[in-house]
XYZ file of C-alpha atoms in Angstrom:
576
model
C -29.332 -12.774 6.695
C -29.781 -12.083 10.415
C -27.771 -14.130 12.868
C -29.081 -15.297 16.212
C -27.022 -15.093 19.390
C -26.396 -18.838 19.393
C -24.817 -18.582 15.917
C -22.084 -16.141 16.963
C -18.705 -17.863 16.985
C -17.819 -16.214 20.331
C -20.572 -18.269 21.952
C -18.346 -21.336 21.568
C -16.114 -19.709 24.182
C -18.641 -18.011 26.456
C -21.979 -19.846 26.388
C -21.153 -23.331 27.647
C -21.589 -24.368 31.281
C -18.559 -26.677 31.300
C -15.177 -25.926 32.848
C -13.871 -24.244 29.687
C -16.815 -21.841 29.446
C -16.429 -21.138 33.186
C -12.722 -20.319 32.694
C -13.409 -17.961 29.776
C -16.036 -16.034 31.740
C -13.908 -16.090 34.876
C -10.846 -14.638 33.173
C -12.881 -11.954 31.435
C -14.255 -10.851 34.806
C -10.684 -10.890 36.102
C -10.166 -7.759 33.963
C -12.834 -5.919 35.935
C -15.779 -6.471 33.603
C -19.198 -7.331 34.948
C -20.702 -10.495 33.495
C -23.519 -8.420 31.982
C -21.032 -6.287 30.052
C -19.852 -9.109 27.802
C -22.332 -11.977 27.976
C -24.782 -12.222 25.070
C -22.960 -9.616 22.993
C -20.968 -9.826 19.760
C -17.242 -9.686 20.490
C -15.554 -7.099 18.280
C -11.805 -7.294 17.785
C -10.056 -3.963 17.239
C -6.820 -4.824 15.447
C -4.557 -1.884 16.230
C -1.230 -1.230 14.489
C -0.320 1.641 16.831
C 3.385 1.905 17.609
C 5.815 4.508 18.880
C 7.987 3.533 15.911
C 5.175 4.449 13.526
C 4.426 8.199 13.599
C 1.772 7.674 10.913
C -0.168 5.629 13.487
C 0.656 7.697 16.585
C -3.014 8.614 17.098
C -4.450 5.105 16.739
C -4.536 4.445 20.484
C -7.055 7.266 20.760
C -8.942 6.031 17.698
C -9.262 2.587 19.266
C -11.065 4.244 22.190
C -13.406 5.964 19.741
C -14.130 2.616 18.063
C -14.908 1.127 21.479
C -17.452 3.904 22.134
C -19.286 2.945 18.971
C -19.160 -0.766 19.753
C -20.497 -0.296 23.292
C -23.253 2.002 22.042
C -24.346 -0.585 19.463
C -24.486 -3.378 22.033
C -21.173 -5.105 21.355
C -18.191 -6.037 23.494
C -14.944 -4.460 22.133
C -11.493 -5.966 22.688
C -8.310 -4.318 21.447
C -5.631 -6.592 19.947
C -2.241 -5.096 19.049
C -0.627 -6.150 15.792
C 2.666 -5.534 13.982
C 2.793 -1.898 12.917
C 4.838 -2.090 9.663
C 5.236 1.696 9.760
C 7.362 3.050 6.929
C 10.759 4.743 7.334
C 11.918 3.097 10.570
C 11.535 -0.575 9.546
C 14.536 -2.038 7.705
C 15.262 -3.344 5.196
C 11.646 -2.675 4.233
C 8.135 -3.008 5.587
C 7.320 -5.069 2.484
C 9.268 -7.918 4.082
C 6.687 -7.896 6.897
C 3.401 -7.264 5.063
C 2.747 -10.997 4.886
C 3.749 -11.339 8.547
C 1.027 -8.839 9.471
C -1.482 -10.666 7.276
C -0.674 -13.937 9.040
C -0.917 -12.284 12.443
C -4.320 -10.734 11.703
C -5.746 -13.995 10.403
C -4.517 -15.950 13.424
C -5.542 -13.291 15.970
C -9.063 -13.503 14.603
C -9.060 -17.310 14.414
C -7.701 -18.150 17.846
C -9.775 -15.643 19.837
C -13.559 -15.459 20.359
C -14.027 -12.733 17.736
C -17.267 -12.199 15.785
C -16.202 -9.169 13.742
C -13.322 -6.715 13.562
C -12.315 -3.124 12.965
C -8.889 -2.805 11.354
C -6.852 0.265 12.350
C -4.047 1.139 9.948
C -3.086 3.260 6.994
C 0.667 3.394 6.500
C 1.669 1.693 3.253
C 1.781 -2.044 4.038
C -0.619 -1.969 6.966
C -3.679 -1.555 4.725
C -3.063 -4.602 2.495
C -1.606 -6.634 5.373
C -4.637 -6.076 7.600
C -7.069 -6.765 4.797
C -5.290 -9.829 3.432
C -5.588 -11.441 6.865
C -9.202 -10.366 7.305
C -10.149 -11.579 3.828
C -8.642 -15.001 4.525
C -10.397 -15.303 7.899
C -13.637 -13.938 6.368
C -15.276 -12.484 9.459
C -17.237 -9.211 9.216
C -14.607 -6.466 8.947
C -14.425 -2.678 8.556
C -11.187 -0.926 7.675
C -10.666 2.332 9.605
C -7.955 4.353 7.789
C -5.439 6.348 9.829
C -5.852 9.411 7.597
C -3.255 11.760 6.101
C -1.181 14.200 8.153
C -1.699 17.963 7.999
C -0.096 19.950 5.193
C 3.434 21.215 5.824
C 4.972 24.591 4.975
C 8.552 25.757 4.788
C 9.340 29.428 4.232
C 6.005 30.032 2.571
C 6.089 26.921 0.376
C 3.619 24.061 0.843
C 5.520 20.833 1.495
C 4.394 17.237 1.438
C 6.053 14.279 3.115
C 8.185 12.134 0.861
C 7.815 13.986 -2.428
C 9.422 17.166 -1.157
C 12.000 15.256 0.857
C 13.352 13.882 -2.409
C 13.093 17.289 -4.095
C 14.991 19.100 -1.344
C 17.603 16.348 -1.088
C 18.455 16.922 -4.749
C 18.599 20.666 -4.037
C 21.043 19.946 -1.197
C 23.199 17.801 -3.491
C 23.219 20.590 -6.088
C 24.182 23.155 -3.440
C 20.922 25.111 -3.763
C 20.124 24.832 -0.044
C 22.498 24.673 2.909
C 23.072 21.988 5.534
C 21.311 24.289 8.032
C 18.307 24.515 5.698
C 18.241 20.734 5.489
C 18.162 20.445 9.305
C 15.454 23.117 9.539
C 13.281 21.184 7.099
C 13.234 18.136 9.381
C 10.909 19.744 11.892
C 8.626 21.594 9.487
C 7.487 19.171 6.805
C 5.578 16.640 8.935
C 3.280 18.600 11.229
C 1.022 15.972 12.761
C 0.250 12.303 13.166
C -1.052 10.602 10.056
C 0.140 9.087 6.822
C 1.959 10.900 4.014
C -0.102 13.843 2.814
C 0.658 13.223 -0.856
C -0.901 10.555 -3.087
C 1.765 8.134 -1.930
C 1.183 4.464 -1.244
C -0.700 5.108 2.010
C -3.453 7.290 0.545
C -3.443 5.254 -2.656
C -4.252 2.068 -0.774
C -6.756 3.554 1.685
C -8.566 5.291 -1.198
C -8.653 2.095 -3.252
C -10.172 0.041 -0.436
C -12.646 2.889 0.157
C -13.702 2.613 -3.505
C -13.924 -1.159 -3.084
C -16.466 -0.745 -0.292
C -14.313 -1.882 2.636
C -14.479 1.415 4.579
C -17.254 3.785 5.495
C -17.590 5.719 2.240
C -15.210 8.686 2.178
C -13.336 7.651 5.320
C -10.008 7.550 3.469
C -10.001 11.303 2.800
C -10.441 12.469 6.404
C -7.279 14.117 7.826
C -5.847 12.205 10.775
C -6.215 15.024 13.311
C -9.544 16.427 12.115
C -12.315 16.055 14.713
C -14.314 14.201 12.067
C -11.758 11.396 12.220
C -12.553 10.043 15.718
C -16.251 10.443 14.894
C -15.677 8.228 11.846
C -13.834 5.713 14.042
C -16.808 5.603 16.427
C -19.135 4.989 13.483
C -16.893 2.085 12.431
C -17.460 0.572 15.869
C -21.189 1.030 15.605
C -21.358 -0.329 12.069
C -19.338 -3.497 12.717
C -21.821 -4.672 15.340
C -24.611 -4.427 12.775
C -22.443 -6.257 10.228
C -22.006 -9.162 12.641
C -25.769 -9.581 12.987
C -26.126 -9.187 9.185
C -23.306 -11.693 8.621
C -21.824 -9.247 6.098
C -18.310 -10.587 5.495
C -15.568 -9.694 2.977
C -16.734 -12.591 0.803
C -20.143 -10.879 0.602
C -18.587 -7.588 -0.530
C -15.578 -8.418 -2.659
C -16.295 -9.310 -6.277
C -14.456 -8.651 -9.498
C -16.640 -5.546 -9.852
C -15.436 -4.166 -6.525
C -11.822 -4.721 -7.541
C -12.507 -2.976 -10.854
C -13.907 -0.017 -8.911
C -10.699 0.023 -6.889
C -8.672 0.037 -10.097
C -10.702 2.909 -11.540
C -10.037 4.992 -8.419
C -6.359 3.972 -8.477
C -5.867 5.301 -11.993
C -7.819 8.528 -11.458
C -5.792 9.252 -8.320
C -2.458 8.862 -10.107
C -1.719 6.365 -7.353
C 1.428 4.585 -6.266
C 2.943 1.786 -8.340
C 3.091 -0.256 -5.121
C -0.670 -0.724 -5.271
C -0.275 -3.090 -8.204
C 1.394 -5.681 -5.955
C -0.984 -5.248 -3.032
C -4.163 -5.442 -5.096
C -3.090 -8.678 -6.757
C -2.291 -10.144 -3.333
C -5.653 -9.067 -1.895
C -7.507 -10.441 -4.915
C -5.619 -13.708 -4.553
C -6.840 -14.061 -0.962
C -10.404 -13.509 -2.186
C -10.039 -16.028 -5.017
C -10.589 -13.334 -7.660
C -8.268 -13.313 -10.704
C -6.526 -9.948 -11.135
C -3.530 -9.210 -13.355
C -1.209 -6.437 -14.421
C -2.976 -6.590 -17.785
C -6.265 -5.692 -16.034
C -4.554 -2.685 -14.475
C -2.954 -1.548 -17.708
C -6.316 -1.765 -19.488
C -7.980 0.390 -16.816
C -5.092 2.870 -16.912
C -5.562 3.189 -20.687
C -9.152 4.354 -20.110
C -8.906 6.639 -17.078
C -6.502 9.601 -16.899
C -5.167 11.185 -13.716
C -7.915 13.415 -12.287
C -6.695 14.107 -8.734
C -4.386 17.122 -8.744
C -2.152 15.778 -5.975
C 1.580 15.394 -5.449
C 3.610 13.735 -6.857
C 1.740 13.985 -10.194
C -0.151 17.197 -9.395
C 0.322 20.190 -7.123
C -1.948 19.783 -4.062
C -1.970 17.769 -0.849
C -4.494 15.422 0.773
C -5.938 18.141 3.007
C -6.921 20.038 -0.153
C -8.434 16.840 -1.566
C -10.554 16.440 1.573
C -11.891 19.982 1.451
C -12.605 19.620 -2.270
C -14.999 16.754 -1.560
C -12.636 13.829 -1.057
C -12.926 10.412 -2.590
C -16.770 10.464 -2.923
C -16.495 13.536 -5.171
C -13.864 11.836 -7.325
C -15.900 8.641 -7.560
C -18.995 10.554 -8.620
C -17.028 12.140 -11.465
C -15.881 8.628 -12.353
C -19.316 7.053 -12.060
C -19.474 6.183 -15.766
C -16.483 3.877 -15.222
C -17.734 2.282 -11.989
C -19.838 -0.768 -11.268
C -22.354 1.185 -9.217
C -24.188 -1.839 -7.833
C -21.091 -3.145 -6.028
C -21.766 -3.572 -2.298
C -20.099 -1.749 0.599
C -19.683 -2.387 4.337
C -22.592 0.020 4.837
C -24.871 -2.624 3.245
C -25.680 -0.349 0.343
C -24.264 0.025 -3.144
C -21.376 2.303 -3.990
C -23.751 4.093 -6.351
C -26.074 4.898 -3.445
C -23.114 5.919 -1.287
C -21.828 8.562 -3.739
C -25.156 9.732 -5.180
C -25.116 13.025 -3.271
C -21.357 13.656 -3.320
C -20.333 17.199 -4.255
C -17.060 18.593 -5.570
C -16.144 21.959 -4.081
C -12.949 22.576 -6.037
C -12.773 21.462 -9.662
C -9.093 22.380 -9.822
C -8.174 19.795 -7.164
C -10.623 17.093 -8.307
C -10.757 17.301 -12.078
C -13.311 15.859 -14.478
C -12.626 13.532 -17.389
C -12.761 16.567 -19.687
C -9.948 18.333 -17.803
C -7.449 15.731 -16.546
C -4.255 16.542 -14.682
C -2.392 14.345 -17.152
C -4.137 13.467 -20.413
C -3.736 9.864 -21.510
C -1.690 11.096 -24.448
C 0.912 12.422 -21.974
C 1.110 9.512 -19.532
C -0.759 7.018 -17.390
C -0.842 5.949 -13.771
C 0.439 2.530 -14.791
C 1.853 1.083 -17.989
C 2.885 -2.539 -18.388
C 6.188 -3.397 -20.079
C 7.421 -6.740 -21.347
C 10.432 -7.832 -23.371
C 13.683 -9.720 -23.062
C 14.548 -7.700 -19.928
C 11.192 -8.350 -18.262
C 9.431 -11.416 -19.658
C 7.241 -11.597 -16.563
C 6.458 -7.905 -16.704
C 7.610 -4.558 -15.342
C 5.671 -1.366 -14.706
C 6.165 2.377 -15.037
C 4.122 5.334 -13.838
C 4.445 7.221 -17.089
C 2.372 10.164 -15.818
C 5.237 10.949 -13.402
C 7.987 10.589 -16.030
C 9.593 13.095 -18.367
C 7.734 12.476 -21.658
C 10.937 12.631 -23.678
C 12.135 9.407 -22.040
C 9.049 7.322 -22.790
C 10.773 6.150 -25.963
C 14.484 5.887 -25.295
C 17.695 4.020 -26.091
C 20.804 4.299 -24.020
C 23.750 2.457 -22.463
C 23.197 0.709 -19.151
C 25.117 1.574 -15.999
C 24.531 -1.494 -13.808
C 24.865 -1.886 -10.034
C 24.447 -5.010 -7.922
C 23.873 -3.293 -4.570
C 22.708 0.139 -3.372
C 25.796 0.848 -1.243
C 28.165 0.632 -4.191
C 25.737 2.589 -6.342
C 25.482 5.476 -3.882
C 29.257 5.775 -3.567
C 29.728 5.848 -7.324
C 26.832 8.196 -8.128
C 28.210 10.928 -5.898
C 31.462 11.047 -7.890
C 31.222 14.424 -9.666
C 33.465 13.091 -12.463
C 31.374 9.993 -13.193
C 31.185 9.309 -16.928
C 27.415 9.513 -17.488
C 25.118 11.379 -19.838
C 21.415 12.066 -19.960
C 21.100 8.999 -22.214
C 22.512 6.637 -19.574
C 20.092 4.031 -18.218
C 20.743 3.538 -14.517
C 20.105 -0.036 -13.312
C 19.977 -1.524 -9.808
C 19.343 -5.258 -9.435
C 19.142 -7.713 -6.530
C 16.362 -5.550 -5.071
C 13.480 -7.992 -5.558
C 11.453 -10.082 -3.099
C 14.084 -12.808 -2.742
C 17.207 -10.866 -3.573
C 17.069 -7.847 -1.264
C 15.267 -9.577 0.562
C 11.777 -8.102 0.778
C 11.700 -5.845 -2.304
C 12.612 -2.465 -0.735
C 11.783 0.942 -2.184
C 15.162 1.342 -3.860
C 13.782 1.935 -7.348
C 13.781 5.740 -7.380
C 17.517 5.714 -8.025
C 19.239 9.052 -7.381
C 20.330 11.145 -10.335
C 24.172 11.066 -10.500
C 25.682 14.223 -9.027
C 27.507 14.944 -12.283
C 24.147 15.201 -14.058
C 22.500 17.180 -11.247
C 25.236 19.786 -11.630
C 24.244 20.107 -15.304
C 20.598 20.664 -14.397
C 19.407 17.155 -15.337
C 16.393 16.169 -13.217
C 15.344 12.850 -14.763
C 16.875 9.869 -16.539
C 15.664 6.341 -17.251
C 16.073 4.069 -14.230
C 15.388 0.327 -13.940
C 15.076 -1.825 -10.825
C 13.585 -5.145 -9.747
C 12.608 -3.445 -6.496
C 9.893 -0.900 -5.750
C 9.649 2.892 -5.483
C 7.998 5.037 -2.831
C 4.601 6.257 -3.951
C 5.668 9.778 -3.019
C 8.422 9.764 -5.666
C 8.460 10.480 -9.368
C 10.590 10.156 -12.493
C 11.140 7.721 -15.357
C 11.479 4.688 -13.120
C 10.821 1.148 -14.389
C 10.000 -1.079 -11.451
C 9.049 -4.609 -10.332
C 11.085 -6.190 -13.140
C 10.150 -9.870 -13.177
C 11.472 -12.408 -12.773
C 13.890 -10.634 -10.442
C 17.616 -10.990 -10.971
C 18.148 -13.058 -7.787
C 16.079 -15.931 -9.171
C 17.731 -15.842 -12.586
C 15.690 -13.170 -14.343
C 17.245 -11.553 -17.437
C 18.178 -8.447 -15.453
C 20.969 -10.608 -14.000
C 22.446 -10.894 -17.511
C 22.588 -7.161 -18.286
C 26.041 -5.579 -18.350
C 27.240 -2.003 -18.166
C 27.396 -0.636 -21.707
C 24.601 -2.829 -23.100
C 21.994 -0.781 -24.956
C 18.582 -0.732 -23.269
C 15.523 0.032 -25.391
C 12.392 1.435 -23.755
C 9.152 2.007 -25.653
C 6.276 2.690 -23.265
C 3.666 3.092 -25.999
C 4.585 -0.306 -27.440
C 4.852 -1.826 -23.942
C 8.436 -2.977 -24.487
C 11.577 -3.162 -22.360
C 14.515 -4.863 -24.055
C 18.280 -5.081 -24.083
C 19.955 -5.122 -27.453
C 21.864 -8.344 -26.843
C 21.338 -11.397 -29.045
C 20.016 -14.693 -27.700
C 23.301 -16.574 -28.150
C 25.183 -14.021 -26.065
C 22.482 -14.093 -23.396
C 22.736 -17.889 -23.172
C 26.515 -17.652 -22.815
C 26.118 -15.087 -20.034
C 23.556 -17.258 -18.273
C 25.949 -20.212 -18.334
C 28.633 -17.997 -16.795
C 26.479 -16.638 -13.970
C 28.015 -17.236 -10.550
C 26.085 -19.545 -8.184
C 23.047 -17.960 -6.604
C 23.742 -16.375 -3.244
C 22.871 -18.334 -0.136
C 19.392 -17.819 1.278
C 18.779 -17.027 4.933
C 18.842 -20.218 6.980
C 16.824 -18.991 9.976
C 14.315 -16.285 10.962
C 11.146 -15.079 9.287
C 13.275 -14.008 6.327
C 14.099 -17.647 5.603
C 10.384 -18.426 5.376
C 9.860 -15.348 3.221
C 12.573 -16.135 0.670
C 11.410 -19.711 0.198
C 7.702 -19.013 -0.216
C 7.239 -15.499 -1.645
C 5.884 -15.097 -5.162
C 7.160 -12.578 -7.711
C 5.725 -9.068 -8.091
C 3.176 -9.887 -10.854
C 1.679 -12.519 -8.502
C 1.450 -10.118 -5.532
C 4.477 -11.213 -3.456
C 2.209 -13.311 -1.246
C 3.241 -16.640 0.249
C 2.371 -19.682 -1.835
C 0.728 -21.391 1.155
C -1.526 -18.410 1.981
C -2.958 -17.265 -1.338
C -6.392 -18.478 -2.413
C -9.655 -19.147 -0.628
C -9.155 -21.530 2.283
C -11.690 -23.260 4.495
C -9.895 -24.007 7.739
C -11.718 -25.570 10.698
C -12.491 -23.516 13.780
C -10.094 -24.151 16.671
C -11.005 -26.987 18.980
C -12.102 -26.016 22.498
C -11.602 -28.750 25.098
């Protein structure tokens, strides 16, 4: 389909000769633009999540300028619109609390302004799904421009990646293997440039998935943030979005169940972050496409980890890029892909990866030489049982295999502050069989479902050389972390899920192969405990958090708001 100028939605603002049209043209010229520079052109919104509180996005101001170059060259009129950054690390209690906020902001920015198409600038964990959820709901032509991973770090001759090695070295500090001075020295050496985490954490997991789904220029997700190819890619995004406006190529014309299945295939081969399970379900919900944890578990049972990247493997994203990046991985996966799925380039994903080459078979493995064979672990396994009737997940490829079938006594905590104080007691009575549990970390309870799930190993066990134990949480875990961590337990404890009934000393039974997570407590006792539960804690009365707690869904439903999920057909804003 080719649109005519009169069919562009921006013409409702700019084309009329009445007082409103006059005011819109007048105020645009107030910014120093000549009438000829914006009249008769598609208006392209550049949604920019740049922020000085988001080092992952520190370069996105410059990338917005590169996008504008492409838009101008293609005959469009670019306008930059700032949006909530949701950069990890600095935002408390968690950026997950604000993912839906960003999605709402993007949708409304696009609706209330004279925008014909958009380029979405982001990449840090929640920015990718937040930007796309809003764009999917608004359903204007959209290209996602990923921020790209930071450069590889080194410390005293050792390659270091953000997040994964932070956790590793923190445990070394707690064991006394490095000094306080070493710890301070590490701060300035592990994160060498702007860009997202350089491991296969949540950021690169999500940008790679949406690349495989056809929502980026093919291969854009692998480009390092400060590589000169990155601003060139951003300029191409600007050029391409103008063509997409004339083609009327919208998310609804790209996203199908097949495209989501392609995203899942890439997710599993990458050994990606458990967080992606929540975001993908939320994105699918906005597109009106059914997607479940069962779908993910089925894909994970077919596709082993092929990308040799931290935290599952031993390389960083820069190595992945030079090995051929996501196109090379997808080509090796082509037998598991729906190759006729469409992309923003108005071609199929099969056409997009047809000439992809792999330059390092150690970094990007084939199905005959996986990083983690399926017999040893998967990117995602689904667990159900009397502790998680709604489901819980584990990244078994990042766990110690000996714990994948395990029984042990629970050590239960209701809040992270108490837990941290107790776990640092060198005389704490724990063994390697202990199952560490933190509850009240879910969407409602925390609130916002923070990344508290990679619970620290008790210091008493660290001193004995123990590096992994079974851990359970109704919250999430950073995609840069690892270990036998059971996450997203649903329903969460704060809304009456069975995790609220577990007591210290109860025996927990984990069987990943059987897909089970249970507590060895009989039904009568559980009913008695439920009757004795104290009243649920008071919800927030004001602020965005109050809205969040009252309308957020549980993890298996994507943690979206009940009034936002699903395909909606809202009227265009009135102009009078």
